[in-house]
Amino acid sequence: MKILVLNSGSSSLKYQLFDMRNGQVLAKGTCERIGAGGTVTHKRPGESDFHEEKELKNHEAALELVLDLLVSEKHGVIRSVSEIEAVGHRVVHGGEKIRKSTLLTEDIIRYMEANIPLNPLHGPAALAGVKACLDLMPDVPQVAVFDTAFYGDIEDFRYIYPIPYEYYENDGIRRYGFHGTSHRYVSGRLAEVLGKPLESLKIITCHLGNGSSITAVSGGKAIDTSMGFTPQEGIMMGTRCGSIDPTIVPFIMRKYGLTPDEIEDVLNKKSGLLGVSGLSNDCRNVWQAAREGNYRAGLAIKILINGIKRHIGAYCAEMNGLDALVFTAGIGENQVDIRELVCKDMGYLGIEIDENKNRNFERGKPFDITGKNSRVKVWIIPTDEEYMIAKDTLELAEKN
Ligand code: AMP
């Protein structure tokens, strides 16, 4: 079965076409600057990339272009759009009710519309992608895979914030957690490579990228996670501050006369590695500057490492133990020094890496960096959210 996976952003549309007989990616690409010009980059394994500037009025125009490319004589990988048997959509927010991937019905679309206040940035974009597909491929089953769904089993005392309870009841203010598709994928893949049932393992998965989150997975279920009501909570990120004393927010707003949108911009786009270092949101650049002796870059790296360690410690305590620690995403998969610093002086928790293996890891595949005396397994597992979406889509489309 061939499955198209779509990830719609406010002005972008990412796509991957899978052949699920072998999990192979036949083609993938990105449309950008939708509604404000338009470009597409289309990639096929073993072929050179195709890039074009083309007016893309909306998501439907972008999807039309993608479908044309997929069947085109020069750049295509299928003969007809009818070969696409199902479409999987990445949806960031499933709200309170959705706890698993689901076939898109009118009810689910209405529910997604009602959920937009919780997800004002990504919600409308995801719906635009869904609606474009309904228009252009009305007979193809469509599945929504929600980033928050993996956290549906988190217990109330871990998702309720200690503020007046009415804000939860009336406004849905609670921990939702994000990056769930990635954490679910890497925890499942870890169990596979260890050859153990996922249900028997206590795992901490560290998704460290421009956005970062850490999740405790016990018995195959996420029991706690660092991101909360929004993807802002938790450890410091490229440009997001992560958890801070909440009173800092009104303090800065009053002192500098900032509006809610302006303070959000500061905390979302000007904080984190960028805000502390004053240099870059890219961890590679900040690390390089730190090595060259830049104080603020070094400070940013120390804050990041300490935040990660703090979460690992907390989740060991919450799970009463740990079998495996996983690193994934841009930083987790690539940055040797960050992994080394996180795992340094963690012997008390039974975590130790083999520095040689860590330095000489192989990119792009699960890689064991566990130290000789480590009680806890430590692995790098490249994430693959699109494959996870395709897998869920396949399962649901086959049942349909
Ligand atoms: P992501 O959001 O998962 O794409 O991750 C972005 C972060 O990963 C950035 O801070 C980069 O510094 C880091 N990163 C991505 N690729 C590499 C690489 N090949 N080597 C080192 N760091 C990388």
Tab-separated table of C-alpha atoms and ligand atoms in Angstrom:
chain	number	residue	atom	x	y	z
A	1	MET	CA	0.000	0.000	0.000
A	2	LYS	CA	1.275	3.511	-0.858
A	3	ILE	CA	0.679	6.112	1.802
A	4	LEU	CA	1.148	9.857	1.604
A	5	VAL	CA	2.120	11.582	4.852
A	6	LEU	CA	1.421	15.297	5.137
A	7	ASN	CA	2.643	17.805	7.701
A	8	SER	CA	1.023	21.192	7.162
A	9	GLY	CA	2.512	24.310	8.726
A	10	SER	CA	1.056	27.811	8.525
A	11	SER	CA	2.932	28.530	5.267
A	12	SER	CA	4.421	25.125	4.459
A	13	LEU	CA	3.457	21.619	3.451
A	14	LYS	CA	5.880	18.741	3.984
A	15	TYR	CA	5.166	15.412	2.323
A	16	GLN	CA	6.533	11.877	2.135
A	17	LEU	CA	5.227	9.062	-0.003
A	18	PHE	CA	5.821	5.598	1.501
A	19	ASP	CA	5.602	2.177	-0.031
A	20	MET	CA	4.478	0.273	3.056
A	21	ARG	CA	5.348	-3.139	1.612
A	22	ASN	CA	8.934	-2.366	2.664
A	23	GLY	CA	8.631	1.002	4.463
A	24	GLN	CA	10.612	2.666	1.665
A	25	VAL	CA	10.284	6.415	1.048
A	26	LEU	CA	9.552	6.848	-2.667
A	27	ALA	CA	9.633	10.656	-2.640
A	28	LYS	CA	9.518	13.504	-0.187
A	29	GLY	CA	9.668	17.255	-0.170
A	30	THR	CA	8.497	20.599	1.114
A	31	CYS	CA	6.377	23.422	-0.245
A	32	GLU	CA	7.223	26.713	1.423
A	33	ARG	CA	6.033	30.314	1.426
A	34	ILE	CA	2.452	29.213	0.737
A	35	GLY	CA	0.260	32.312	0.402
A	36	ALA	CA	3.282	34.591	-0.035
A	37	GLY	CA	4.928	33.383	-3.235
A	38	GLY	CA	5.804	29.701	-3.203
A	39	THR	CA	8.630	27.199	-3.645
A	40	VAL	CA	8.824	23.436	-3.777
A	41	THR	CA	11.744	21.083	-3.210
A	42	HIS	CA	11.070	17.526	-4.316
A	43	LYS	CA	13.447	14.644	-3.537
A	44	ARG	CA	13.693	11.064	-4.711
A	45	PRO	CA	16.294	8.567	-3.506
A	46	GLY	CA	19.211	8.345	-5.910
A	47	GLU	CA	18.035	11.303	-8.040
A	48	SER	CA	19.004	14.950	-7.891
A	49	ASP	CA	16.586	17.263	-6.078
A	50	PHE	CA	14.050	19.259	-8.053
A	51	HIS	CA	13.445	22.844	-6.968
A	52	GLU	CA	10.900	25.245	-8.398
A	53	GLU	CA	9.453	28.642	-7.552
A	54	LYS	CA	5.749	28.650	-8.210
A	55	GLU	CA	2.853	30.768	-6.983
A	56	LEU	CA	1.108	28.741	-4.241
A	57	LYS	CA	-2.075	30.533	-3.250
A	58	ASN	CA	-3.055	28.147	-0.480
A	59	HIS	CA	-2.555	24.606	0.848
A	60	GLU	CA	-4.803	23.167	-1.836
A	61	ALA	CA	-2.606	24.670	-4.568
A	62	ALA	CA	0.449	23.225	-2.812
A	63	LEU	CA	-1.092	19.755	-2.571
A	64	GLU	CA	-2.107	19.935	-6.228
A	65	LEU	CA	1.507	20.679	-7.134
A	66	VAL	CA	2.749	17.799	-4.953
A	67	LEU	CA	0.341	15.337	-6.601
A	68	ASP	CA	1.401	16.579	-10.063
A	69	LEU	CA	5.047	16.036	-9.152
A	70	LEU	CA	4.392	12.558	-7.777
A	71	VAL	CA	2.861	11.446	-11.088
A	72	SER	CA	4.948	13.583	-13.472
A	73	GLU	CA	6.938	11.819	-16.164
A	74	LYS	CA	10.158	13.577	-15.227
A	75	HIS	CA	9.999	13.687	-11.420
A	76	GLY	CA	7.278	11.205	-10.566
A	77	VAL	CA	7.342	7.920	-8.669
A	78	ILE	CA	3.803	6.656	-9.348
A	79	ARG	CA	1.694	6.458	-12.499
A	80	SER	CA	-1.538	7.777	-11.078
A	81	VAL	CA	-2.757	9.487	-7.906
A	82	SER	CA	-5.122	6.526	-7.490
A	83	GLU	CA	-2.078	4.483	-6.365
A	84	ILE	CA	-2.148	6.501	-3.117
A	85	GLU	CA	-4.398	4.390	-0.946
A	86	ALA	CA	-4.409	6.476	2.220
A	87	VAL	CA	-3.196	9.813	3.579
A	88	GLY	CA	-1.823	10.379	7.079
A	89	HIS	CA	-1.813	13.873	8.553
A	90	ARG	CA	0.401	15.073	11.361
A	91	VAL	CA	-1.769	17.013	13.800
A	92	VAL	CA	-0.088	18.636	16.780
A	93	HIS	CA	-3.014	18.923	19.175
A	94	GLY	CA	-5.626	16.282	19.921
A	95	GLY	CA	-7.019	18.127	22.944
A	96	GLU	CA	-8.365	16.152	25.903
A	97	LYS	CA	-10.408	13.576	24.086
A	98	ILE	CA	-8.193	12.068	21.420
A	99	ARG	CA	-5.904	9.386	22.735
A	100	LYS	CA	-4.946	7.595	19.543
A	101	SER	CA	-4.627	8.050	15.812
A	102	THR	CA	-7.978	8.153	14.133
A	103	LEU	CA	-9.711	8.061	10.745
A	104	LEU	CA	-10.821	11.544	9.765
A	105	THR	CA	-14.576	11.800	9.930
A	106	GLU	CA	-16.754	14.894	9.897
A	107	ASP	CA	-17.011	14.639	13.691
A	108	ILE	CA	-13.240	14.586	14.087
A	109	ILE	CA	-12.857	17.561	11.760
A	110	ARG	CA	-15.449	19.485	13.799
A	111	TYR	CA	-13.573	18.517	16.969
A	112	MET	CA	-10.297	19.780	15.423
A	113	GLU	CA	-12.017	23.063	14.561
A	114	ALA	CA	-13.300	23.418	18.113
A	115	ASN	CA	-9.774	22.770	19.367
A	116	ILE	CA	-8.176	25.686	17.513
A	117	PRO	CA	-8.085	27.982	20.590
A	118	LEU	CA	-5.694	25.477	22.232
A	119	ASN	CA	-3.548	25.350	19.132
A	120	PRO	CA	-3.869	28.675	17.308
A	121	LEU	CA	-0.658	28.349	15.279
A	122	HIS	CA	-0.730	24.810	13.976
A	123	GLY	CA	-4.459	23.972	14.204
A	124	PRO	CA	-5.663	26.029	11.220
A	125	ALA	CA	-2.721	24.791	9.113
A	126	ALA	CA	-3.475	21.131	9.854
A	127	LEU	CA	-7.104	21.709	8.923
A	128	ALA	CA	-6.080	23.432	5.685
A	129	GLY	CA	-4.069	20.306	4.759
A	130	VAL	CA	-6.975	18.022	5.639
A	131	LYS	CA	-9.470	20.089	3.655
A	132	ALA	CA	-7.174	20.262	0.622
A	133	CYS	CA	-6.995	16.447	0.671
A	134	LEU	CA	-10.746	16.069	1.043
A	135	ASP	CA	-11.214	18.274	-2.020
A	136	LEU	CA	-8.547	16.672	-4.188
A	137	MET	CA	-8.726	13.041	-3.020
A	138	PRO	CA	-12.262	12.667	-1.642
A	139	ASP	CA	-12.368	8.877	-1.818
A	140	VAL	CA	-9.051	8.162	-0.120
A	141	PRO	CA	-9.148	7.303	3.604
A	142	GLN	CA	-7.486	9.966	5.711
A	143	VAL	CA	-5.988	9.497	9.134
A	144	ALA	CA	-4.961	12.060	11.722
A	145	VAL	CA	-1.993	11.238	13.956
A	146	PHE	CA	-1.870	13.520	16.974
A	147	ASP	CA	1.337	14.561	18.745
A	148	THR	CA	-0.493	14.758	22.044
A	149	ALA	CA	-2.170	11.344	21.797
A	150	PHE	CA	0.763	9.438	23.320
A	151	TYR	CA	0.090	11.282	26.586
A	152	GLY	CA	-3.506	10.146	26.941
A	153	ASP	CA	-2.589	7.825	29.822
A	154	ILE	CA	-0.765	10.373	31.959
A	155	GLU	CA	-2.403	10.480	35.383
A	156	ASP	CA	-4.300	13.527	36.617
A	157	PHE	CA	-1.802	14.476	39.331
A	158	ARG	CA	0.847	14.789	36.608
A	159	TYR	CA	-1.233	16.818	34.177
A	160	ILE	CA	-3.199	19.145	36.448
A	161	TYR	CA	-1.384	22.401	37.230
A	162	PRO	CA	-1.663	23.685	40.789
A	163	ILE	CA	-3.716	26.743	39.835
A	164	PRO	CA	-7.475	27.178	40.522
A	165	TYR	CA	-9.152	24.021	39.234
A	166	GLU	CA	-11.723	26.021	37.247
A	167	TYR	CA	-9.049	26.875	34.662
A	168	TYR	CA	-8.810	23.187	33.883
A	169	GLU	CA	-12.566	22.661	33.884
A	170	ASN	CA	-13.491	25.776	31.925
A	171	ASP	CA	-10.481	26.381	29.720
A	172	GLY	CA	-8.724	23.044	29.343
A	173	ILE	CA	-5.535	24.323	30.960
A	174	ARG	CA	-3.516	21.184	31.740
A	175	ARG	CA	-0.389	19.407	30.599
A	176	TYR	CA	-0.909	17.942	27.125
A	177	GLY	CA	2.649	17.068	26.108
A	178	PHE	CA	4.014	17.258	22.567
A	179	HIS	CA	6.424	15.396	20.236
A	180	GLY	CA	4.431	12.281	21.206
A	181	THR	CA	4.808	10.642	17.795
A	182	SER	CA	8.594	10.883	18.084
A	183	HIS	CA	8.730	9.599	21.678
A	184	ARG	CA	6.379	6.749	20.771
A	185	TYR	CA	8.473	5.816	17.736
A	186	VAL	CA	11.853	5.813	19.494
A	187	SER	CA	10.604	3.950	22.582
A	188	GLY	CA	9.069	1.263	20.341
A	189	ARG	CA	12.201	1.054	18.208
A	190	LEU	CA	14.365	0.749	21.315
A	191	ALA	CA	12.334	-2.229	22.526
A	192	GLU	CA	12.795	-3.806	19.077
A	193	VAL	CA	16.567	-3.372	19.042
A	194	LEU	CA	16.865	-4.604	22.628
A	195	GLY	CA	14.661	-7.571	21.729
A	196	LYS	CA	12.505	-6.979	24.824
A	197	PRO	CA	8.783	-6.312	25.206
A	198	LEU	CA	8.173	-2.574	25.440
A	199	GLU	CA	5.789	-3.308	28.328
A	200	SER	CA	8.712	-4.584	30.424
A	201	LEU	CA	10.830	-1.425	30.134
A	202	LYS	CA	11.288	1.873	31.960
A	203	ILE	CA	12.660	4.334	29.410
A	204	ILE	CA	13.512	8.028	29.280
A	205	THR	CA	13.423	9.428	25.747
A	206	CYS	CA	15.243	12.716	25.138
A	207	HIS	CA	14.030	14.434	21.944
A	208	LEU	CA	16.624	17.192	21.680
A	209	GLY	CA	16.264	19.460	18.660
A	210	ASN	CA	15.376	23.079	18.075
A	211	GLY	CA	12.301	22.159	20.108
A	212	SER	CA	13.115	19.687	22.873
A	213	SER	CA	11.169	17.457	25.211
A	214	ILE	CA	11.848	14.555	27.546
A	215	THR	CA	9.374	11.761	28.237
A	216	ALA	CA	9.200	8.976	30.819
A	217	VAL	CA	7.835	5.786	29.256
A	218	SER	CA	6.951	2.948	31.604
A	219	GLY	CA	5.239	-0.273	30.547
A	220	GLY	CA	4.866	1.110	27.014
A	221	LYS	CA	2.955	4.207	28.162
A	222	ALA	CA	4.098	7.783	28.566
A	223	ILE	CA	3.716	8.516	32.258
A	224	ASP	CA	5.153	12.030	32.301
A	225	THR	CA	6.659	14.537	29.891
A	226	SER	CA	8.410	17.876	30.034
A	227	MET	CA	6.243	19.901	27.626
A	228	GLY	CA	2.950	21.052	29.049
A	229	PHE	CA	-0.034	23.168	28.074
A	230	THR	CA	2.082	24.323	25.122
A	231	PRO	CA	5.459	23.228	23.730
A	232	GLN	CA	6.994	26.024	25.793
A	233	GLU	CA	7.403	24.140	29.088
A	234	GLY	CA	10.311	21.954	30.120
A	235	ILE	CA	13.952	22.211	29.158
A	236	MET	CA	15.433	25.238	27.420
A	237	MET	CA	15.298	25.025	23.619
A	238	GLY	CA	16.735	26.821	20.589
A	239	THR	CA	14.645	29.952	21.062
A	240	ARG	CA	12.138	28.918	23.785
A	241	CYS	CA	12.836	29.461	27.448
A	242	GLY	CA	11.287	26.242	28.797
A	243	SER	CA	10.159	26.336	32.452
A	244	ILE	CA	10.707	29.612	34.272
A	245	ASP	CA	9.178	31.197	37.364
A	246	PRO	CA	5.749	32.277	36.019
A	247	THR	CA	5.892	35.605	37.820
A	248	ILE	CA	8.728	36.708	35.558
A	249	VAL	CA	6.083	37.109	32.834
A	250	PRO	CA	3.916	39.831	34.445
A	251	PHE	CA	7.051	41.444	35.887
A	252	ILE	CA	8.590	41.971	32.412
A	253	MET	CA	5.236	42.935	30.900
A	254	ARG	CA	4.656	45.661	33.493
A	255	LYS	CA	8.189	46.958	33.469
A	256	TYR	CA	8.540	47.196	29.662
A	257	GLY	CA	4.865	47.694	28.783
A	258	LEU	CA	4.704	44.515	26.692
A	259	THR	CA	1.469	43.068	25.348
A	260	PRO	CA	0.669	39.338	25.701
A	261	ASP	CA	1.761	38.780	22.085
A	262	GLU	CA	5.019	40.629	22.670
A	263	ILE	CA	5.955	38.669	25.797
A	264	GLU	CA	5.038	35.446	24.001
A	265	ASP	CA	7.398	36.439	21.224
A	266	VAL	CA	10.201	37.046	23.749
A	267	LEU	CA	9.679	33.681	25.461
A	268	ASN	CA	9.125	31.703	22.239
A	269	LYS	CA	11.480	33.268	19.742
A	270	LYS	CA	14.135	35.230	21.604
A	271	SER	CA	14.947	33.030	24.585
A	272	GLY	CA	16.612	29.651	25.049
A	273	LEU	CA	20.070	29.083	23.545
A	274	LEU	CA	19.647	32.245	21.465
A	275	GLY	CA	18.548	34.430	24.359
A	276	VAL	CA	21.259	33.331	26.790
A	277	SER	CA	24.143	33.147	24.309
A	278	GLY	CA	23.064	36.207	22.308
A	279	LEU	CA	24.554	34.365	19.314
A	280	SER	CA	22.425	31.621	17.799
A	281	ASN	CA	19.606	29.154	18.354
A	282	ASP	CA	21.702	26.464	16.666
A	283	CYS	CA	23.355	24.275	19.257
A	284	ARG	CA	26.343	23.641	16.960
A	285	ASN	CA	27.167	27.358	16.825
A	286	VAL	CA	26.626	27.849	20.541
A	287	TRP	CA	28.825	24.839	21.348
A	288	GLN	CA	31.590	26.114	19.044
A	289	ALA	CA	31.499	29.569	20.668
A	290	ALA	CA	31.557	27.966	24.126
A	291	ARG	CA	34.675	26.007	23.171
A	292	GLU	CA	36.299	29.226	22.027
A	293	GLY	CA	35.701	30.670	25.503
A	294	ASN	CA	32.530	32.739	24.995
A	295	TYR	CA	31.081	32.985	28.537
A	296	ARG	CA	27.409	33.320	27.587
A	297	ALA	CA	27.600	30.481	25.065
A	298	GLY	CA	29.164	28.281	27.764
A	299	LEU	CA	26.459	29.344	30.199
A	300	ALA	CA	23.710	28.452	27.692
A	301	ILE	CA	25.188	24.975	27.220
A	302	LYS	CA	25.420	24.463	31.015
A	303	ILE	CA	21.774	25.494	31.467
A	304	LEU	CA	20.736	23.066	28.714
A	305	ILE	CA	22.707	20.147	30.159
A	306	ASN	CA	21.476	20.842	33.690
A	307	GLY	CA	17.861	20.961	32.491
A	308	ILE	CA	18.211	17.597	30.766
A	309	LYS	CA	19.878	16.004	33.814
A	310	ARG	CA	17.223	17.430	36.114
A	311	HIS	CA	14.459	15.801	34.063
A	312	ILE	CA	16.277	12.488	33.866
A	313	GLY	CA	16.660	12.505	37.661
A	314	ALA	CA	13.013	13.401	38.179
A	315	TYR	CA	11.755	10.693	35.834
A	316	CYS	CA	13.997	8.024	37.440
A	317	ALA	CA	12.334	8.968	40.720
A	318	GLU	CA	8.826	8.932	39.208
A	319	MET	CA	9.337	5.532	37.573
A	320	ASN	CA	11.334	4.139	40.515
A	321	GLY	CA	14.076	3.010	38.170
A	322	LEU	CA	15.369	3.149	34.641
A	323	ASP	CA	16.271	0.512	32.056
A	324	ALA	CA	17.199	2.699	29.107
A	325	LEU	CA	17.964	6.258	28.084
A	326	VAL	CA	17.394	7.302	24.469
A	327	PHE	CA	18.774	10.296	22.573
A	328	THR	CA	16.998	11.464	19.441
A	329	ALA	CA	16.362	14.461	17.082
A	330	GLY	CA	18.917	16.934	15.677
A	331	ILE	CA	21.000	17.440	18.825
A	332	GLY	CA	20.352	14.033	20.406
A	333	GLU	CA	21.307	12.155	17.232
A	334	ASN	CA	24.289	14.262	16.223
A	335	GLN	CA	25.901	16.128	19.062
A	336	VAL	CA	28.465	13.889	20.673
A	337	ASP	CA	29.500	16.441	23.310
A	338	ILE	CA	25.973	17.135	24.499
A	339	ARG	CA	25.342	13.398	24.994
A	340	GLU	CA	28.664	13.063	26.803
A	341	LEU	CA	27.973	15.976	29.153
A	342	VAL	CA	24.424	14.784	29.915
A	343	CYS	CA	25.677	11.309	30.867
A	344	LYS	CA	28.701	12.567	32.823
A	345	ASP	CA	28.579	11.959	36.591
A	346	MET	CA	25.371	9.948	36.390
A	347	GLY	CA	26.859	6.778	37.903
A	348	TYR	CA	24.563	7.098	40.911
A	349	LEU	CA	21.617	6.526	38.555
A	350	GLY	CA	23.435	3.678	36.811
A	351	ILE	CA	24.005	5.681	33.616
A	352	GLU	CA	27.384	5.537	31.943
A	353	ILE	CA	28.301	5.773	28.269
A	354	ASP	CA	31.227	4.364	26.326
A	355	GLU	CA	32.955	7.582	25.216
A	356	ASN	CA	34.630	5.855	22.323
A	357	LYS	CA	31.363	4.444	20.968
A	358	ASN	CA	29.682	7.799	21.534
A	359	ARG	CA	32.360	9.590	19.506
A	360	ASN	CA	32.439	6.993	16.729
A	361	PHE	CA	28.693	6.362	16.441
A	362	GLU	CA	27.145	5.559	13.078
A	363	ARG	CA	24.630	8.151	11.895
A	364	GLY	CA	21.136	7.304	10.776
A	365	LYS	CA	20.645	3.991	12.603
A	366	PRO	CA	19.990	2.878	16.178
A	367	PHE	CA	23.341	2.846	17.942
A	368	ASP	CA	24.262	1.483	21.355
A	369	ILE	CA	26.592	3.763	23.351
A	370	THR	CA	26.158	1.978	26.692
A	371	GLY	CA	29.249	1.967	28.910
A	372	LYS	CA	30.783	-1.282	30.180
A	373	ASN	CA	29.554	-0.864	33.753
A	374	SER	CA	26.316	0.924	32.996
A	375	ARG	CA	23.164	-0.566	34.567
A	376	VAL	CA	21.105	1.510	32.159
A	377	LYS	CA	21.251	0.970	28.382
A	378	VAL	CA	22.010	4.172	26.484
A	379	TRP	CA	21.051	4.348	22.803
A	380	ILE	CA	20.905	6.854	19.975
A	381	ILE	CA	17.691	6.164	18.028
A	382	PRO	CA	17.049	8.339	14.948
A	383	THR	CA	13.465	9.497	15.094
A	384	ASP	CA	11.050	8.948	12.208
A	385	GLU	CA	7.734	10.614	12.898
A	386	GLU	CA	6.629	10.306	9.266
A	387	TYR	CA	7.112	6.541	9.275
A	388	MET	CA	5.136	6.277	12.514
A	389	ILE	CA	2.317	8.309	10.896
A	390	ALA	CA	2.420	6.069	7.809
A	391	LYS	CA	2.298	2.952	10.024
A	392	ASP	CA	-0.740	4.180	11.983
A	393	THR	CA	-2.396	5.228	8.712
A	394	LEU	CA	-1.805	1.794	7.212
A	395	GLU	CA	-3.317	0.055	10.241
A	396	LEU	CA	-6.437	2.222	10.252
A	397	ALA	CA	-6.889	2.242	6.471
A	398	GLU	CA	-6.661	-1.576	6.371
A	399	LYS	CA	-9.358	-1.849	9.050
A	400	ASN	CA	-11.561	0.624	7.167
B	1	AMP	P1	15.902	19.494	14.843
B	1	AMP	O1	14.939	20.508	15.373
B	1	AMP	O2	15.622	18.112	15.307
B	1	AMP	O3	16.119	19.584	13.370
B	1	AMP	O4	17.327	19.851	15.494
B	1	AMP	C1	17.993	21.088	15.308
B	1	AMP	C2	19.231	21.127	16.215
B	1	AMP	O5	20.014	19.961	15.956
B	1	AMP	C3	20.122	22.331	15.997
B	1	AMP	O6	20.378	22.953	17.236
B	1	AMP	C4	21.410	21.773	15.423
B	1	AMP	O7	22.523	22.336	16.039
B	1	AMP	C5	21.369	20.300	15.761
B	1	AMP	N1	21.876	19.495	14.630
B	1	AMP	C6	21.181	19.124	13.546
B	1	AMP	N2	21.964	18.404	12.701
B	1	AMP	C7	23.183	18.350	13.259
B	1	AMP	C8	24.436	17.758	12.879
B	1	AMP	N3	24.571	17.083	11.746
B	1	AMP	N4	25.458	17.892	13.728
B	1	AMP	C9	25.324	18.563	14.884
B	1	AMP	N5	24.156	19.142	15.284
B	1	AMP	C10	23.108	19.041	14.501
